[in-house]
Amino acid sequence: DAKTTQPPSMDCAEGRAANLPCNHSTISGNEYVYWYRQIHSQGPQYIIHGLKNNETNEMASLIITEDRKSSTLILPHATLRDTAVYYCIAAKYSSASKIIFGSGTRLSIRP
Amino acid sequence: NAGVTQTPKFQVLKTGQSMTLQCAQDMNHNSMYWYRQDPGMGLRLIYYSASEGTTDKGEVPNGYNVSRLNKREFSLRLESAAPSQTSVYFCASSEAGLAGRNEQFFGPGTRLTVL
């Protein structure tokens, strides 16, 4: 699986869009980009995934560059409840996706 | 649906003791996973089971054994606990879906301290 690189921490004002970057320059053609988050000491929670097209769901949007070497997770209107560690993962899709979590980005939302 | 459940929630062991962490899921998922998370670190995969009857090593399997008892249950055993195994242990399950969707659902974790 390709390695991903994320900034260790970021902050964002409540109500503003939070844009979390991720580099995955060695991603292969059959690897998807997955985003999870971990709030406090809970188990991680799936957010969104994509292959090469931009994706949007009720939680977030995922923008993947045309060369697929980087992506951005967008939380459109950040709230205090979005304070968490966000993990960007590149992994092949299979019946059992071995997810390799890196260190992630610790996002702090300030009131 | 309870989702993924783990027992116990907390455990303190002495060095050399053994114990089994239990995990069960009620979502009829084929795949199950065990992770550990050390303080301030990301999760690391210990073992996983792609389907009932199969298990494979992850990143950090040394010191652990697993059993996929049936489709619902996946246990993690520490035969001789060491202080380096002090960690939070998460179990997860997943089912391959359409268009690459293969989200893993996580349990609440077991907080293990080895003295």
mmCIF file of C-alpha atoms in Angstrom:
data_model
loop_
_atom_site.group_PDB
_atom_site.id
_atom_site.type_symbol
_atom_site.label_atom_id
_atom_site.label_comp_id
_atom_site.label_asym_id
_atom_site.label_seq_id
_atom_site.Cartn_x
_atom_site.Cartn_y
_atom_site.Cartn_z
ATOM 1 C CA ASP A 1 0.000 0.000 0.000
ATOM 2 C CA ALA A 2 1.192 3.510 -0.783
ATOM 3 C CA LYS A 3 2.495 5.688 2.024
ATOM 4 C CA THR A 4 0.568 8.865 2.813
ATOM 5 C CA THR A 5 1.855 12.100 4.322
ATOM 6 C CA GLN A 6 -0.295 14.479 6.369
ATOM 7 C CA PRO A 7 0.467 17.552 8.482
ATOM 8 C CA PRO A 8 0.550 16.593 12.167
ATOM 9 C CA SER A 9 -1.906 19.269 13.248
ATOM 10 C CA MET A 10 -4.254 21.955 11.956
ATOM 11 C CA ASP A 11 -6.853 24.246 13.365
ATOM 12 C CA CYS A 12 -9.960 25.841 11.965
ATOM 13 C CA ALA A 13 -12.591 28.295 13.182
ATOM 14 C CA GLU A 14 -16.023 26.920 13.928
ATOM 15 C CA GLY A 15 -18.378 27.379 10.989
ATOM 16 C CA ARG A 16 -15.600 27.653 8.433
ATOM 17 C CA ALA A 17 -14.523 24.982 5.973
ATOM 18 C CA ALA A 18 -11.742 22.704 7.170
ATOM 19 C CA ASN A 19 -9.432 21.565 4.377
ATOM 20 C CA LEU A 20 -7.185 18.646 5.286
ATOM 21 C CA PRO A 21 -4.424 17.816 2.773
ATOM 22 C CA CYS A 22 -2.845 14.447 2.083
ATOM 23 C CA ASN A 23 0.040 13.464 -0.175
ATOM 24 C CA HIS A 24 0.162 9.988 -1.712
ATOM 25 C CA SER A 25 2.656 10.397 -4.522
ATOM 26 C CA THR A 26 3.349 6.656 -4.869
ATOM 27 C CA ILE A 27 -0.286 5.604 -5.074
ATOM 28 C CA SER A 28 -0.911 2.869 -7.633
ATOM 29 C CA GLY A 29 -3.743 2.776 -10.128
ATOM 30 C CA ASN A 30 -5.823 0.284 -8.164
ATOM 31 C CA GLU A 31 -5.514 1.955 -4.774
ATOM 32 C CA TYR A 32 -8.349 3.985 -3.344
ATOM 33 C CA VAL A 33 -7.996 6.959 -1.009
ATOM 34 C CA TYR A 34 -9.887 6.427 2.250
ATOM 35 C CA TRP A 35 -10.444 8.896 5.082
ATOM 36 C CA TYR A 36 -11.236 7.956 8.666
ATOM 37 C CA ARG A 37 -11.380 10.017 11.817
ATOM 38 C CA GLN A 38 -10.923 9.182 15.477
ATOM 39 C CA ILE A 39 -12.669 11.285 18.067
ATOM 40 C CA HIS A 40 -10.905 11.288 21.416
ATOM 41 C CA SER A 41 -10.278 7.656 22.377
ATOM 42 C CA GLN A 42 -13.106 6.085 20.413
ATOM 43 C CA GLY A 43 -12.642 3.633 17.548
ATOM 44 C CA PRO A 44 -12.025 5.235 14.132
ATOM 45 C CA GLN A 45 -14.999 6.158 11.971
ATOM 46 C CA TYR A 46 -15.154 5.931 8.186
ATOM 47 C CA ILE A 47 -15.740 9.263 6.427
ATOM 48 C CA ILE A 48 -15.380 8.883 2.678
ATOM 49 C CA HIS A 49 -13.358 7.238 -0.070
ATOM 50 C CA GLY A 50 -12.566 7.783 -3.747
ATOM 51 C CA LEU A 51 -10.550 6.449 -6.670
ATOM 52 C CA LYS A 52 -10.102 9.324 -9.093
ATOM 53 C CA ASN A 53 -13.294 11.335 -9.128
ATOM 54 C CA ASN A 54 -14.287 13.863 -6.520
ATOM 55 C CA GLU A 55 -16.749 12.481 -4.013
ATOM 56 C CA THR A 56 -19.259 14.015 -1.625
ATOM 57 C CA ASN A 57 -21.421 12.543 1.092
ATOM 58 C CA GLU A 58 -23.299 13.861 4.107
ATOM 59 C CA MET A 59 -20.112 14.203 6.131
ATOM 60 C CA ALA A 60 -17.508 15.601 3.766
ATOM 61 C CA SER A 61 -16.141 16.111 0.273
ATOM 62 C CA LEU A 62 -13.035 14.490 -1.165
ATOM 63 C CA ILE A 63 -11.051 16.232 -3.883
ATOM 64 C CA ILE A 64 -8.430 14.081 -5.642
ATOM 65 C CA THR A 65 -5.950 15.732 -8.012
ATOM 66 C CA GLU A 66 -5.915 14.599 -11.615
ATOM 67 C CA ASP A 67 -2.553 12.859 -11.192
ATOM 68 C CA ARG A 68 -3.889 11.234 -7.987
ATOM 69 C CA LYS A 69 -0.750 12.175 -6.064
ATOM 70 C CA SER A 70 -2.633 14.192 -3.480
ATOM 71 C CA SER A 71 -6.097 14.771 -2.105
ATOM 72 C CA THR A 72 -7.996 17.110 0.209
ATOM 73 C CA LEU A 73 -10.754 16.272 2.643
ATOM 74 C CA ILE A 74 -13.184 19.138 3.089
ATOM 75 C CA LEU A 75 -15.498 19.519 6.072
ATOM 76 C CA PRO A 76 -17.737 22.309 4.750
ATOM 77 C CA HIS A 77 -18.925 23.817 8.045
ATOM 78 C CA ALA A 78 -16.707 22.638 10.864
ATOM 79 C CA THR A 79 -18.206 22.267 14.328
ATOM 80 C CA LEU A 80 -16.615 21.570 17.695
ATOM 81 C CA ARG A 81 -17.704 17.939 17.282
ATOM 82 C CA ASP A 82 -15.333 17.640 14.304
ATOM 83 C CA THR A 83 -12.308 17.932 16.595
ATOM 84 C CA ALA A 84 -10.516 14.629 15.965
ATOM 85 C CA VAL A 85 -7.510 12.943 14.395
ATOM 86 C CA TYR A 86 -8.072 12.462 10.659
ATOM 87 C CA TYR A 87 -6.364 9.604 8.826
ATOM 88 C CA CYS A 88 -5.747 9.506 5.074
ATOM 89 C CA ILE A 89 -5.109 5.996 3.780
ATOM 90 C CA ALA A 90 -4.277 4.560 0.370
ATOM 91 C CA ALA A 91 -5.342 0.949 0.056
ATOM 92 C CA LYS A 92 -6.404 -1.599 -2.509
ATOM 93 C CA TYR A 93 -10.018 -2.580 -2.571
ATOM 94 C CA SER A 94 -10.519 -6.235 -1.737
ATOM 95 C CA SER A 95 -12.670 -8.432 0.400
ATOM 96 C CA ALA A 96 -10.363 -7.622 3.299
ATOM 97 C CA SER A 97 -8.782 -4.217 3.018
ATOM 98 C CA LYS A 98 -5.669 -4.102 5.138
ATOM 99 C CA ILE A 99 -5.720 -0.523 6.297
ATOM 100 C CA ILE A 100 -2.400 0.934 7.382
ATOM 101 C CA PHE A 101 -3.045 3.929 9.603
ATOM 102 C CA GLY A 102 -0.351 6.593 9.744
ATOM 103 C CA SER A 103 -0.108 9.300 12.373
ATOM 104 C CA GLY A 104 -2.924 11.396 10.894
ATOM 105 C CA THR A 105 -3.732 15.089 11.307
ATOM 106 C CA ARG A 106 -5.021 16.348 14.627
ATOM 107 C CA LEU A 107 -7.729 18.886 13.748
ATOM 108 C CA SER A 108 -8.736 21.370 16.404
ATOM 109 C CA ILE A 109 -11.858 23.486 15.900
ATOM 110 C CA ARG A 110 -11.777 26.766 17.784
ATOM 111 C CA PRO A 111 -15.003 28.500 18.857
ATOM 112 C CA ASN B 1 -27.759 -3.877 16.103
ATOM 113 C CA ALA B 2 -24.922 -3.672 18.595
ATOM 114 C CA GLY B 3 -22.310 -3.425 15.810
ATOM 115 C CA VAL B 4 -18.880 -4.498 17.073
ATOM 116 C CA THR B 5 -18.593 -5.380 20.738
ATOM 117 C CA GLN B 6 -15.414 -6.010 22.720
ATOM 118 C CA THR B 7 -14.814 -7.487 26.146
ATOM 119 C CA PRO B 8 -13.390 -6.592 28.539
ATOM 120 C CA LYS B 9 -13.299 -2.784 28.398
ATOM 121 C CA PHE B 10 -10.361 -2.548 30.803
ATOM 122 C CA GLN B 11 -7.784 -5.078 31.991
ATOM 123 C CA VAL B 12 -4.655 -4.989 34.128
ATOM 124 C CA LEU B 13 -2.220 -7.889 33.848
ATOM 125 C CA LYS B 14 1.076 -8.777 35.424
ATOM 126 C CA THR B 15 4.034 -9.606 33.207
ATOM 127 C CA GLY B 16 3.821 -13.213 32.070
ATOM 128 C CA GLN B 17 0.079 -13.596 32.535
ATOM 129 C CA SER B 18 -2.125 -14.639 29.649
ATOM 130 C CA MET B 19 -5.509 -13.419 28.536
ATOM 131 C CA THR B 20 -7.922 -13.442 25.616
ATOM 132 C CA LEU B 21 -9.639 -10.373 24.227
ATOM 133 C CA GLN B 22 -13.051 -11.115 22.772
ATOM 134 C CA CYS B 23 -14.680 -9.456 19.771
ATOM 135 C CA ALA B 24 -18.065 -10.086 18.173
ATOM 136 C CA GLN B 25 -19.979 -8.423 15.342
ATOM 137 C CA ASP B 26 -23.625 -8.756 14.393
ATOM 138 C CA MET B 27 -23.437 -7.245 10.895
ATOM 139 C CA ASN B 28 -22.755 -10.547 9.094
ATOM 140 C CA HIS B 29 -19.390 -9.235 7.888
ATOM 141 C CA ASN B 30 -16.868 -11.615 6.411
ATOM 142 C CA SER B 31 -13.699 -9.758 7.432
ATOM 143 C CA MET B 32 -12.475 -8.937 10.919
ATOM 144 C CA TYR B 33 -9.368 -7.183 12.246
ATOM 145 C CA TRP B 34 -7.379 -6.556 15.396
ATOM 146 C CA TYR B 35 -5.420 -3.299 15.895
ATOM 147 C CA ARG B 36 -3.415 -1.821 18.717
ATOM 148 C CA GLN B 37 -2.975 1.873 19.430
ATOM 149 C CA ASP B 38 -0.190 3.123 21.647
ATOM 150 C CA PRO B 39 -0.489 6.571 23.262
ATOM 151 C CA GLY B 40 -0.208 9.374 20.705
ATOM 152 C CA MET B 41 0.194 6.944 17.819
ATOM 153 C CA GLY B 42 -1.907 5.709 14.940
ATOM 154 C CA LEU B 43 -3.442 2.251 14.824
ATOM 155 C CA ARG B 44 -1.300 -0.719 13.852
ATOM 156 C CA LEU B 45 -2.760 -3.908 12.408
ATOM 157 C CA ILE B 46 -1.973 -7.037 14.440
ATOM 158 C CA TYR B 47 -3.924 -9.758 12.630
ATOM 159 C CA TYR B 48 -6.872 -9.950 10.319
ATOM 160 C CA SER B 49 -9.276 -12.565 9.043
ATOM 161 C CA ALA B 50 -10.550 -12.163 5.500
ATOM 162 C CA SER B 51 -13.226 -14.806 6.024
ATOM 163 C CA GLU B 52 -14.249 -17.512 8.451
ATOM 164 C CA GLY B 53 -11.475 -20.066 8.737
ATOM 165 C CA THR B 54 -8.630 -17.819 7.575
ATOM 166 C CA THR B 55 -6.261 -15.553 9.476
ATOM 167 C CA ASP B 56 -3.239 -13.509 8.364
ATOM 168 C CA LYS B 57 -0.535 -11.481 10.024
ATOM 169 C CA GLY B 58 -0.586 -7.716 9.971
ATOM 170 C CA GLU B 59 2.174 -5.248 10.815
ATOM 171 C CA VAL B 60 2.850 -6.275 14.432
ATOM 172 C CA PRO B 61 1.824 -9.924 15.037
ATOM 173 C CA ASN B 62 4.615 -10.969 17.408
ATOM 174 C CA GLY B 63 3.390 -11.951 20.858
ATOM 175 C CA TYR B 64 -0.195 -12.522 19.756
ATOM 176 C CA ASN B 65 -2.384 -15.322 18.464
ATOM 177 C CA VAL B 66 -5.867 -15.122 17.011
ATOM 178 C CA SER B 67 -8.822 -17.413 16.490
ATOM 179 C CA ARG B 68 -11.710 -16.873 14.113
ATOM 180 C CA LEU B 69 -14.187 -18.918 16.091
ATOM 181 C CA ASN B 70 -17.056 -18.451 13.647
ATOM 182 C CA LYS B 71 -18.291 -15.713 11.357
ATOM 183 C CA ARG B 72 -19.282 -13.481 14.279
ATOM 184 C CA GLU B 73 -16.340 -13.859 16.638
ATOM 185 C CA PHE B 74 -12.614 -13.097 16.405
ATOM 186 C CA SER B 75 -10.467 -13.385 19.530
ATOM 187 C CA LEU B 76 -6.965 -12.125 20.297
ATOM 188 C CA ARG B 77 -4.769 -13.989 22.765
ATOM 189 C CA LEU B 78 -1.703 -12.803 24.636
ATOM 190 C CA GLU B 79 0.104 -15.935 25.831
ATOM 191 C CA SER B 80 2.679 -14.193 28.019
ATOM 192 C CA ALA B 81 1.949 -10.506 28.455
ATOM 193 C CA ALA B 82 4.796 -7.984 28.419
ATOM 194 C CA PRO B 83 4.802 -4.275 29.414
ATOM 195 C CA SER B 84 5.365 -3.416 25.722
ATOM 196 C CA GLN B 85 1.873 -4.770 25.047
ATOM 197 C CA THR B 86 0.281 -2.041 27.145
ATOM 198 C CA SER B 87 -2.037 -0.427 24.629
ATOM 199 C CA VAL B 88 -5.615 0.090 23.514
ATOM 200 C CA TYR B 89 -6.848 -2.779 21.368
ATOM 201 C CA PHE B 90 -9.502 -2.219 18.734
ATOM 202 C CA CYS B 91 -11.434 -4.853 16.839
ATOM 203 C CA ALA B 92 -13.087 -4.036 13.523
ATOM 204 C CA SER B 93 -15.149 -5.731 10.839
ATOM 205 C CA SER B 94 -15.914 -4.999 7.209
ATOM 206 C CA GLU B 95 -17.787 -6.246 4.185
ATOM 207 C CA ALA B 96 -16.689 -5.437 0.651
ATOM 208 C CA GLY B 97 -19.325 -3.344 -1.070
ATOM 209 C CA LEU B 98 -19.744 -1.619 -4.378
ATOM 210 C CA ALA B 99 -17.230 0.706 -6.039
ATOM 211 C CA GLY B 100 -14.481 0.263 -3.503
ATOM 212 C CA ARG B 101 -16.592 0.855 -0.435
ATOM 213 C CA ASN B 102 -15.083 -1.338 2.255
ATOM 214 C CA GLU B 103 -15.467 0.649 5.424
ATOM 215 C CA GLN B 104 -14.348 -0.877 8.635
ATOM 216 C CA PHE B 105 -16.593 -0.638 11.679
ATOM 217 C CA PHE B 106 -14.716 -0.398 14.965
ATOM 218 C CA GLY B 107 -15.507 -1.541 18.460
ATOM 219 C CA PRO B 108 -15.071 0.672 21.554
ATOM 220 C CA GLY B 109 -11.658 -0.757 22.416
ATOM 221 C CA THR B 110 -10.041 -2.652 25.295
ATOM 222 C CA ARG B 111 -7.595 -0.713 27.441
ATOM 223 C CA LEU B 112 -4.870 -3.103 28.556
ATOM 224 C CA THR B 113 -2.132 -2.331 31.072
ATOM 225 C CA VAL B 114 0.672 -4.808 31.690
ATOM 226 C CA LEU B 115 2.647 -4.191 34.872
#
